[in-house]
Tab-separated table of C-alpha atoms (C1' of nucleotides) in Angstrom:
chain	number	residue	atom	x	y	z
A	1	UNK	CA	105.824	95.688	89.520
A	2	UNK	CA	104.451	94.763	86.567
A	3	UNK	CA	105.596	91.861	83.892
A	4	UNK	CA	105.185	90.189	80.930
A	5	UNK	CA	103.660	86.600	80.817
A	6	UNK	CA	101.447	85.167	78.270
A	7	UNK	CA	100.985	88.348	75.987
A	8	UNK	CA	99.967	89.857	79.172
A	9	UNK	CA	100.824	93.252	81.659
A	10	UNK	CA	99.996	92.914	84.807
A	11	UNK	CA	100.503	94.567	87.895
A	12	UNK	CA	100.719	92.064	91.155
A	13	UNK	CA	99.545	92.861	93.817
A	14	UNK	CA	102.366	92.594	96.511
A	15	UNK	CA	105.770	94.969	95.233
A	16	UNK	CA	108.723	92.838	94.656
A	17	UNK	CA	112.181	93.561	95.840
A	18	UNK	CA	112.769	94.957	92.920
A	19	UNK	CA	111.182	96.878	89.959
A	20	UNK	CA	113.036	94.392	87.443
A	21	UNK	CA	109.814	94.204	85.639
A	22	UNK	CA	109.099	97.975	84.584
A	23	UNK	CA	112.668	97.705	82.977
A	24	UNK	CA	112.008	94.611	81.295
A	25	UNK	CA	108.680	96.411	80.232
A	26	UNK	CA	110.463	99.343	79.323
A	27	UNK	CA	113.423	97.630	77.432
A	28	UNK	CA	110.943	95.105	75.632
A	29	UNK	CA	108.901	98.646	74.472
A	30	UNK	CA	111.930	100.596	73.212
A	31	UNK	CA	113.792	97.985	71.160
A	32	UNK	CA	110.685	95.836	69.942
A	33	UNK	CA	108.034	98.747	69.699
A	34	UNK	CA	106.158	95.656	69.407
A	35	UNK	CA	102.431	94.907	69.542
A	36	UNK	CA	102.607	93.918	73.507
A	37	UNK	CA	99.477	93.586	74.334
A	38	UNK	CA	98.176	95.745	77.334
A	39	UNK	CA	95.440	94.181	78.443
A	40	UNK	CA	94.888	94.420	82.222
A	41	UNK	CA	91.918	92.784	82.679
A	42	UNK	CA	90.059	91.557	85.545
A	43	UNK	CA	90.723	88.065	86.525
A	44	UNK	CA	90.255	86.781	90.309
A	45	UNK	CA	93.856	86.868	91.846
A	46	UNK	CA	94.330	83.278	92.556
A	47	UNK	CA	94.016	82.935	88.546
A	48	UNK	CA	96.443	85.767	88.363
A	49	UNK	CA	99.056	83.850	90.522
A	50	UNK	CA	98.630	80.686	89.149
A	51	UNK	CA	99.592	82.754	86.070
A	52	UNK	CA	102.151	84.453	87.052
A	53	UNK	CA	103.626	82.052	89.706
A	54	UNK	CA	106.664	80.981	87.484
A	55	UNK	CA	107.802	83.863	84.786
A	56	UNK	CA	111.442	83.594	83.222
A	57	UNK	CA	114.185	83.584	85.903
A	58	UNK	CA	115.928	86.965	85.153
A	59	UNK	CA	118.809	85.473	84.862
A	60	UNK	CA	117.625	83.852	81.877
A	61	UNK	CA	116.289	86.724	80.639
A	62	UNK	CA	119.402	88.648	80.699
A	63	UNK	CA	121.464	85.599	79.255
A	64	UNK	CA	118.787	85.900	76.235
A	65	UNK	CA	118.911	89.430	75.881
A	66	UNK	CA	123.002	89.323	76.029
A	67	UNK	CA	122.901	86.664	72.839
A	68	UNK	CA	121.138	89.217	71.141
A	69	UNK	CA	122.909	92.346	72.079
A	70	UNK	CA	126.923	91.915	72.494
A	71	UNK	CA	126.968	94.760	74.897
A	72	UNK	CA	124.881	93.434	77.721
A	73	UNK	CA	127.230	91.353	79.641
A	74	UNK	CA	125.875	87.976	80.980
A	75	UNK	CA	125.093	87.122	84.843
A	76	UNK	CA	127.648	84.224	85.469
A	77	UNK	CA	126.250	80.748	86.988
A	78	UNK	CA	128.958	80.548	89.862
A	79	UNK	CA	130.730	83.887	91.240
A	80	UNK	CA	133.905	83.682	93.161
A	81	UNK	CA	133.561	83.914	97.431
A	82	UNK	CA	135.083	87.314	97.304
A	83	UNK	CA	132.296	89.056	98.151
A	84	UNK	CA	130.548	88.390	101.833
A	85	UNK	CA	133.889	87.058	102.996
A	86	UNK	CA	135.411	89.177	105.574
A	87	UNK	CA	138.661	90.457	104.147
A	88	UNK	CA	140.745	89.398	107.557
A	89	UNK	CA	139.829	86.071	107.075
A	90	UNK	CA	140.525	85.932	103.403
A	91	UNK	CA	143.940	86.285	104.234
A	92	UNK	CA	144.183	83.243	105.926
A	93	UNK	CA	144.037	79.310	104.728
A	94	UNK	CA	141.018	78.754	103.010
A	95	UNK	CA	138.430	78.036	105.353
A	96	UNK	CA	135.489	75.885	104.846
A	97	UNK	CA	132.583	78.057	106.388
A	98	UNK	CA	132.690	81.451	107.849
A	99	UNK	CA	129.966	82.251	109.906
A	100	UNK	CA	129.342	85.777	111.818
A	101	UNK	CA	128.170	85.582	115.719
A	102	UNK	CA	125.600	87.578	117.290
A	103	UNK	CA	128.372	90.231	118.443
A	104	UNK	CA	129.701	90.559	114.880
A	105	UNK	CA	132.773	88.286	115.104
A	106	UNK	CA	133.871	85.773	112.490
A	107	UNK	CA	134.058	82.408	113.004
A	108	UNK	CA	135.944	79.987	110.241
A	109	UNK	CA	135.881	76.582	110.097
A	110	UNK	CA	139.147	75.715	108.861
A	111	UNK	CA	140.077	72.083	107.264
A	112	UNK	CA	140.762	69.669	109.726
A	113	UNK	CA	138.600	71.251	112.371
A	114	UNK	CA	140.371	74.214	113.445
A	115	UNK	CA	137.961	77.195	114.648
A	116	UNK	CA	139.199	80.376	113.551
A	117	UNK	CA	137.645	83.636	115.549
A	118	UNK	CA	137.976	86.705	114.286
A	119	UNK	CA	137.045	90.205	115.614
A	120	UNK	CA	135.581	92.460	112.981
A	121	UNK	CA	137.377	95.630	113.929
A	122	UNK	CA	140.673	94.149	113.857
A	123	UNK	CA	142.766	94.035	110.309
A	124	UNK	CA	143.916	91.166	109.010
A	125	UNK	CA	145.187	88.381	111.058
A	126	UNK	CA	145.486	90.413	114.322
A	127	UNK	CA	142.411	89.188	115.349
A	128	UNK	CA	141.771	85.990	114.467
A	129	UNK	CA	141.910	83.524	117.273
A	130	UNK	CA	142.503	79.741	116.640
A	131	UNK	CA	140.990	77.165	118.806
A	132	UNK	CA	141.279	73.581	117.367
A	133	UNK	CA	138.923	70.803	118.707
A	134	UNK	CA	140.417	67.549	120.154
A	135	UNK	CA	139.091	65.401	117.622
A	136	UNK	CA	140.676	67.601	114.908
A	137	UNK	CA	142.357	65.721	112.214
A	138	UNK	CA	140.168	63.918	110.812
A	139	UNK	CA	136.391	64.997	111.817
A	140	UNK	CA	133.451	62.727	110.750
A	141	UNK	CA	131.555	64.658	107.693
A	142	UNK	CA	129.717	67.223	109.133
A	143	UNK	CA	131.153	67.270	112.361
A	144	UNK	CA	132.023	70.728	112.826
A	145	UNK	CA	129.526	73.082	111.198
A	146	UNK	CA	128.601	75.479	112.974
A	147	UNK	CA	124.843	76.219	112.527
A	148	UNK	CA	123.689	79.447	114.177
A	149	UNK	CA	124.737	81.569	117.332
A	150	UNK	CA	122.902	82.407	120.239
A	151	UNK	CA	122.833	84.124	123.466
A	152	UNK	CA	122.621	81.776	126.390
A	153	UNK	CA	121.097	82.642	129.775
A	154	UNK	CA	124.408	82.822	131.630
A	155	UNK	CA	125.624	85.441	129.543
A	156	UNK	CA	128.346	83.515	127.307
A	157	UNK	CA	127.417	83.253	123.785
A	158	UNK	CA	127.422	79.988	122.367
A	159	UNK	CA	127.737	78.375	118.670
A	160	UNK	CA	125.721	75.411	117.740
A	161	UNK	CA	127.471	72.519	116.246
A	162	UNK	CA	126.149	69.173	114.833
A	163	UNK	CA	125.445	66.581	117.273
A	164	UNK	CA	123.827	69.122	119.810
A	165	UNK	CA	127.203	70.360	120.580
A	166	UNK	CA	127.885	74.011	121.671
A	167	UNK	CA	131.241	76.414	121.144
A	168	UNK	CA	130.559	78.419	124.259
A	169	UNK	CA	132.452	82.215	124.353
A	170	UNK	CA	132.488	82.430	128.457
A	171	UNK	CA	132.414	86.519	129.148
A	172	UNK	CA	135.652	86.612	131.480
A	173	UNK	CA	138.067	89.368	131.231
A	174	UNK	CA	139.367	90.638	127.807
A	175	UNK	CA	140.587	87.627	126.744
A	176	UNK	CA	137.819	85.128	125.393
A	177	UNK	CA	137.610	81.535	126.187
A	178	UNK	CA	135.884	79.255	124.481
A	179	UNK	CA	134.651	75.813	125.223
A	180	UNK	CA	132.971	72.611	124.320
A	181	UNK	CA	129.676	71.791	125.498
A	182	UNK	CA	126.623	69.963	125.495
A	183	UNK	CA	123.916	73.239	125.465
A	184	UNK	CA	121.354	71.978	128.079
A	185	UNK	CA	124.575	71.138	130.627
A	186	UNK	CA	127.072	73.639	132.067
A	187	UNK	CA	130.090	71.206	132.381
A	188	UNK	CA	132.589	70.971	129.695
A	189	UNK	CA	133.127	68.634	127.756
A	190	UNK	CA	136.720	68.108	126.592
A	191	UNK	CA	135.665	65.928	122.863
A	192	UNK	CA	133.406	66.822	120.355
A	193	UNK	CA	132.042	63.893	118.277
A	194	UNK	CA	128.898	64.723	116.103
A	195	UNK	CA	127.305	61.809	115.357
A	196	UNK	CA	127.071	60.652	111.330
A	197	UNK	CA	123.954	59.439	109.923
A	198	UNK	CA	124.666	56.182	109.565
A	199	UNK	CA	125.052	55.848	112.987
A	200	UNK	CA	121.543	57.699	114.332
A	201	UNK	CA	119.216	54.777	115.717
A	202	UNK	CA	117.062	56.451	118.416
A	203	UNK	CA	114.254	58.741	117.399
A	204	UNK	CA	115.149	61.281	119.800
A	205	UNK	CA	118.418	60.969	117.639
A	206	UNK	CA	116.630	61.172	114.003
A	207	UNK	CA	115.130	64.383	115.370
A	208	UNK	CA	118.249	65.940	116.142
A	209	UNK	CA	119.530	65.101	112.350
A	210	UNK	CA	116.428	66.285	110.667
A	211	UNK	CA	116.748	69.705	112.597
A	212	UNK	CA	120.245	69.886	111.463
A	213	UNK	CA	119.329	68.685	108.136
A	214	UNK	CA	116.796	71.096	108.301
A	215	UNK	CA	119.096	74.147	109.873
A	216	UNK	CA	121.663	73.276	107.172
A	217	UNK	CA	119.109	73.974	104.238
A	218	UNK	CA	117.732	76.978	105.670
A	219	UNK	CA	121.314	78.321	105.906
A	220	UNK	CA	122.123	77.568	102.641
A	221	UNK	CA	118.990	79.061	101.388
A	222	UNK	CA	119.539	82.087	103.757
A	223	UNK	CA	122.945	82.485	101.221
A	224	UNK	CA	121.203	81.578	98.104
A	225	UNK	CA	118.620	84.026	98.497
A	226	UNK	CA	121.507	86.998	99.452
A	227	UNK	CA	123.188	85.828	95.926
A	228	UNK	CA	119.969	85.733	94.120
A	229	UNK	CA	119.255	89.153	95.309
A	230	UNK	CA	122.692	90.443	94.455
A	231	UNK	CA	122.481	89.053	91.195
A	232	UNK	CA	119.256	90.288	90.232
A	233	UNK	CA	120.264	93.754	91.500
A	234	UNK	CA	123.067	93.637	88.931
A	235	UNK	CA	120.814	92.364	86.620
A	236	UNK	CA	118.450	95.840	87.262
A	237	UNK	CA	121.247	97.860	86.517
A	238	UNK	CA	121.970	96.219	83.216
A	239	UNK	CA	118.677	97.139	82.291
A	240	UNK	CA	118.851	100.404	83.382
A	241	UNK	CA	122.073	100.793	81.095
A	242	UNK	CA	120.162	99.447	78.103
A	243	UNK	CA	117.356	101.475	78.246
A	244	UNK	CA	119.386	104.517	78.548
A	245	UNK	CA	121.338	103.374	75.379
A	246	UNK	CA	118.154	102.646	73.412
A	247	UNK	CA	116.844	105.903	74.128
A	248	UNK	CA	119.592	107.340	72.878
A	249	UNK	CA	119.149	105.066	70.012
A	250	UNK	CA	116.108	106.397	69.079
A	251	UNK	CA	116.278	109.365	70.266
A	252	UNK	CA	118.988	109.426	66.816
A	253	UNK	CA	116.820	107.354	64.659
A	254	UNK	CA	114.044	110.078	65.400
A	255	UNK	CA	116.211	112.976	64.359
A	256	UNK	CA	117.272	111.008	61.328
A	257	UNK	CA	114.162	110.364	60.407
A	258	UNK	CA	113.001	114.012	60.440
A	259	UNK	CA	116.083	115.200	58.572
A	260	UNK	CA	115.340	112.606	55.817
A	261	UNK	CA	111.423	113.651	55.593
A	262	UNK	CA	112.461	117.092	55.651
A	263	UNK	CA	114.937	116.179	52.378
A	264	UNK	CA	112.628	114.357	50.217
A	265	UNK	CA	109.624	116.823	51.157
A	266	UNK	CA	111.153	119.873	51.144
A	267	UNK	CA	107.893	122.272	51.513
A	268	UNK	CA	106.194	123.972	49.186
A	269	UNK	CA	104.525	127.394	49.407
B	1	DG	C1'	110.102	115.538	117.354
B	2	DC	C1'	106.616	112.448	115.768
B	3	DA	C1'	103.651	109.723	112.719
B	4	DT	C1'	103.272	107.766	108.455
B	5	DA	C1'	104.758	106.235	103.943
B	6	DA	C1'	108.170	104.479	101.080
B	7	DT	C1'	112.044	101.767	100.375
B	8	DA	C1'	115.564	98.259	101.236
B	9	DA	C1'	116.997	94.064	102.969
B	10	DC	C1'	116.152	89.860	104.907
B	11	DG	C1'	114.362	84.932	105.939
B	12	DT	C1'	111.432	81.458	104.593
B	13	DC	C1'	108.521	78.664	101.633
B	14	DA	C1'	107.333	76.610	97.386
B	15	DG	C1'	108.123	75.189	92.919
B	16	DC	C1'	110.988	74.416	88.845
B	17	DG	C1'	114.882	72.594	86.437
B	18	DC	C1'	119.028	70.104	86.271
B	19	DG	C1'	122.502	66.654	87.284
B	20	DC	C1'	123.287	62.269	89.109
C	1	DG	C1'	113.341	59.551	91.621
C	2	DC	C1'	116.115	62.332	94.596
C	3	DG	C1'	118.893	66.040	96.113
C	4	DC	C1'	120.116	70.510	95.413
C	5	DG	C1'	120.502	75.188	93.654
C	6	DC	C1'	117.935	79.034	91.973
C	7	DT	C1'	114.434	82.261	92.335
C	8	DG	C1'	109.516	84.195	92.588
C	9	DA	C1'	106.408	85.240	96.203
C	10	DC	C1'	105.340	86.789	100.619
C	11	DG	C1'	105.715	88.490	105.291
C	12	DT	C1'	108.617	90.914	108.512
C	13	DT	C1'	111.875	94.247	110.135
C	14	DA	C1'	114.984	98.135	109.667
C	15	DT	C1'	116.030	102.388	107.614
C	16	DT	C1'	115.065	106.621	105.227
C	17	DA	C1'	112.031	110.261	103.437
C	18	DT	C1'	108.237	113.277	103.992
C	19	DG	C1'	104.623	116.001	105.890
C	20	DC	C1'	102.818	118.037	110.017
DNA sequence: GCATAATAACGTCAGCGCGC
DNA sequence: GCGCGCTGACGTTATTATGC
C-alpha cells in the first residue's frame, strides 16, 4: 500500500486491509497533477514507522476531499444499528446488547434484564425465546452483560455474565433450558447479582472487575474495529468513483485541448 | 486433488484526539 | 487528567484463485 506523508511515497512493508492508499495516490495525481514528490528512498524501517505511524484518518480525508468536491458524499460520525443487527430481533423492543453464541443464536439483553434467545434460522419473532432473570427490574449497572460464549465440558454452552455468573443452555431434548450459574459449580443458582464496583473489596474480587473491565473493552473494540473497517471500505469505493470521474474528466479536457491546438495551428504544408 | 499464493476478514494493541 | 472512540498497524485464520 503505499501513502502520502510528509511529501513522501512510500510503500510499507506489511499490506493493509485495504489498498485505500493507491486511490488516495491515484486521486491526489489526477486532480492535483501536482509536484508529489516520489522519492522512495532508503531509510531504516523503524524511521519509516515512526513516520508513518499516524497518517490522516481516512475518514478525515474523505470529509476534506467532500468540502472540496460536492459530489463525494461524507462518511457520517455515528451510523444507525441497522446493520449487524439480526433482522428477527430488530423486530422486537429495543434491546440493549445483542450478542451471537458459539452455535449462531442471538442473544438480547433487553431493558430490565430480560434475555431474549433467538435462533438464526427462524424469521422474526418465531424464534426468539425470553428468559427473564429473578432480579429483573431493576439490575445493578452492568449486571447483565453478557461477555462472551463458550463451550463447557459437560456439553451445555454457557454465556458469561458480570460477576462470574454463567447463562448455561443445558443440551436436553429440543427444547432448550437455560440456567443460572456460577461457571466453576454445577448447581444452579436461582439469583443473579453481579457485583458493582463500589462494592469490590477483596483482590480476588478487583481481579474479576478488571477482567470484565478488560473483556468489556475488548468487545467494544472487537465492534469498533468491524465499523472502522466498514467505513473505510465505503470510503475505498468513494475513491474508486472519483477516480473514474476524473478520468473521465480529463480524459475530456485532453480531447479539448487537442481540438483547440488543432484550431489555432491549423498545419501548414 | 493438492500445494501455494493471494485476498478478505478478524481480533488485538497502541496511539491520537476529543469531550468531560 | 481520564475515559472513550476511532483507526493504523500487525499477526492470525479462513476463503478463494491459480498452477501443477
Amino acid at each position: 500500500m503505499w501513502w502520502h506523508q510528509h511529501n513522501l511515497c512510500f510503500r510499507h512493508p506489511a499490506e493493509e486491509d485495504y489498498s485505500s492508499g493507491d486511490l488516495e495516490q491515484k486521486v491526489a495525481t489526477i486532480a492535483e497533477t501536482d509536484e508529489s514528490a516520489e522519492s522512495e528512498g532508503v531509510i531504516d524501517s523503524h524511521k519509516r514507522r515512526e513516520i508513518l505511524s499516524r497518517r490522516p484518518s481516512y475518514r478525515k480525508i474523505l470529509n476534506e476531499l467532500s468540502s472540496d468536491v460536492p459530489g463525494i458524499p461524507k462518511i457520517e460520525e455515528e451510523k444507525s444499528e441497522e446493520e449487524g443487527t439480526p433482522p428477527h430481533i430488530a423486530t422486537m423492543a429495543v434491546p440493549t446488547s445483542i450478542y451471537q453464541t458459539s452455535t449462531g443464536q442471538y442473544i438480547a439483553i433487553a431493558q430490565g434484564g430480560t434475555i431474549q434467545i433467538s435462533n438464526p434460522g427462524s424469521d422474526g419473532v418465531q424464534g426468539l425465546q425470553a428468559l427473564t432473570m429473578t432480579n429483573s427490574g431493576g439490575p445493578p449497572p452492568g449486571a447483565t452483560i453478557v461477555q462472551y460464549a463458550a463451550q463447557s465440558a459437560d456439553g451445555t454452552q454457557q454465556f458469561f455474565v458480570p460477576g462470574s455468573q454463567v447463562v448455561v443452555q443445558a443440551a436436553t431434548g429440543d427444547m432448550p433450558t437455560y440456567q443460572i450459574r456460577a461457571p466453576t459449580t454445577a448447581l444452579p443458582q436461582g439469583v443473579v447479582m453481579a457485583t458493582s464496583p463500589g462494592s469490590l473489596h477483596s483482590p480476588q474480587q478487583l481481579a474479576e472487575e478488571a477482567t470484565r473491565k478488560r473483556e468489556l473493552r475488548l468487545m467494544k473494540n472487537r465492534e469498533a474495529a468491524k465499523e472502522c473497517r466498514r467505513g473505510k471500505k465505503e470510503y475505498v469505493k468513494c475513491l474508486e468513483s472519483r477516480v473514474a470521474v476524473l478520468e473521465v474528466q480529463n480524459k475530456k479536457l485532453i480531447e479539448e485541448l487537442e481540438t483547440l491546438e488543432d484550431i489555432c495551428s491549423p498545419k501548414t504544408d
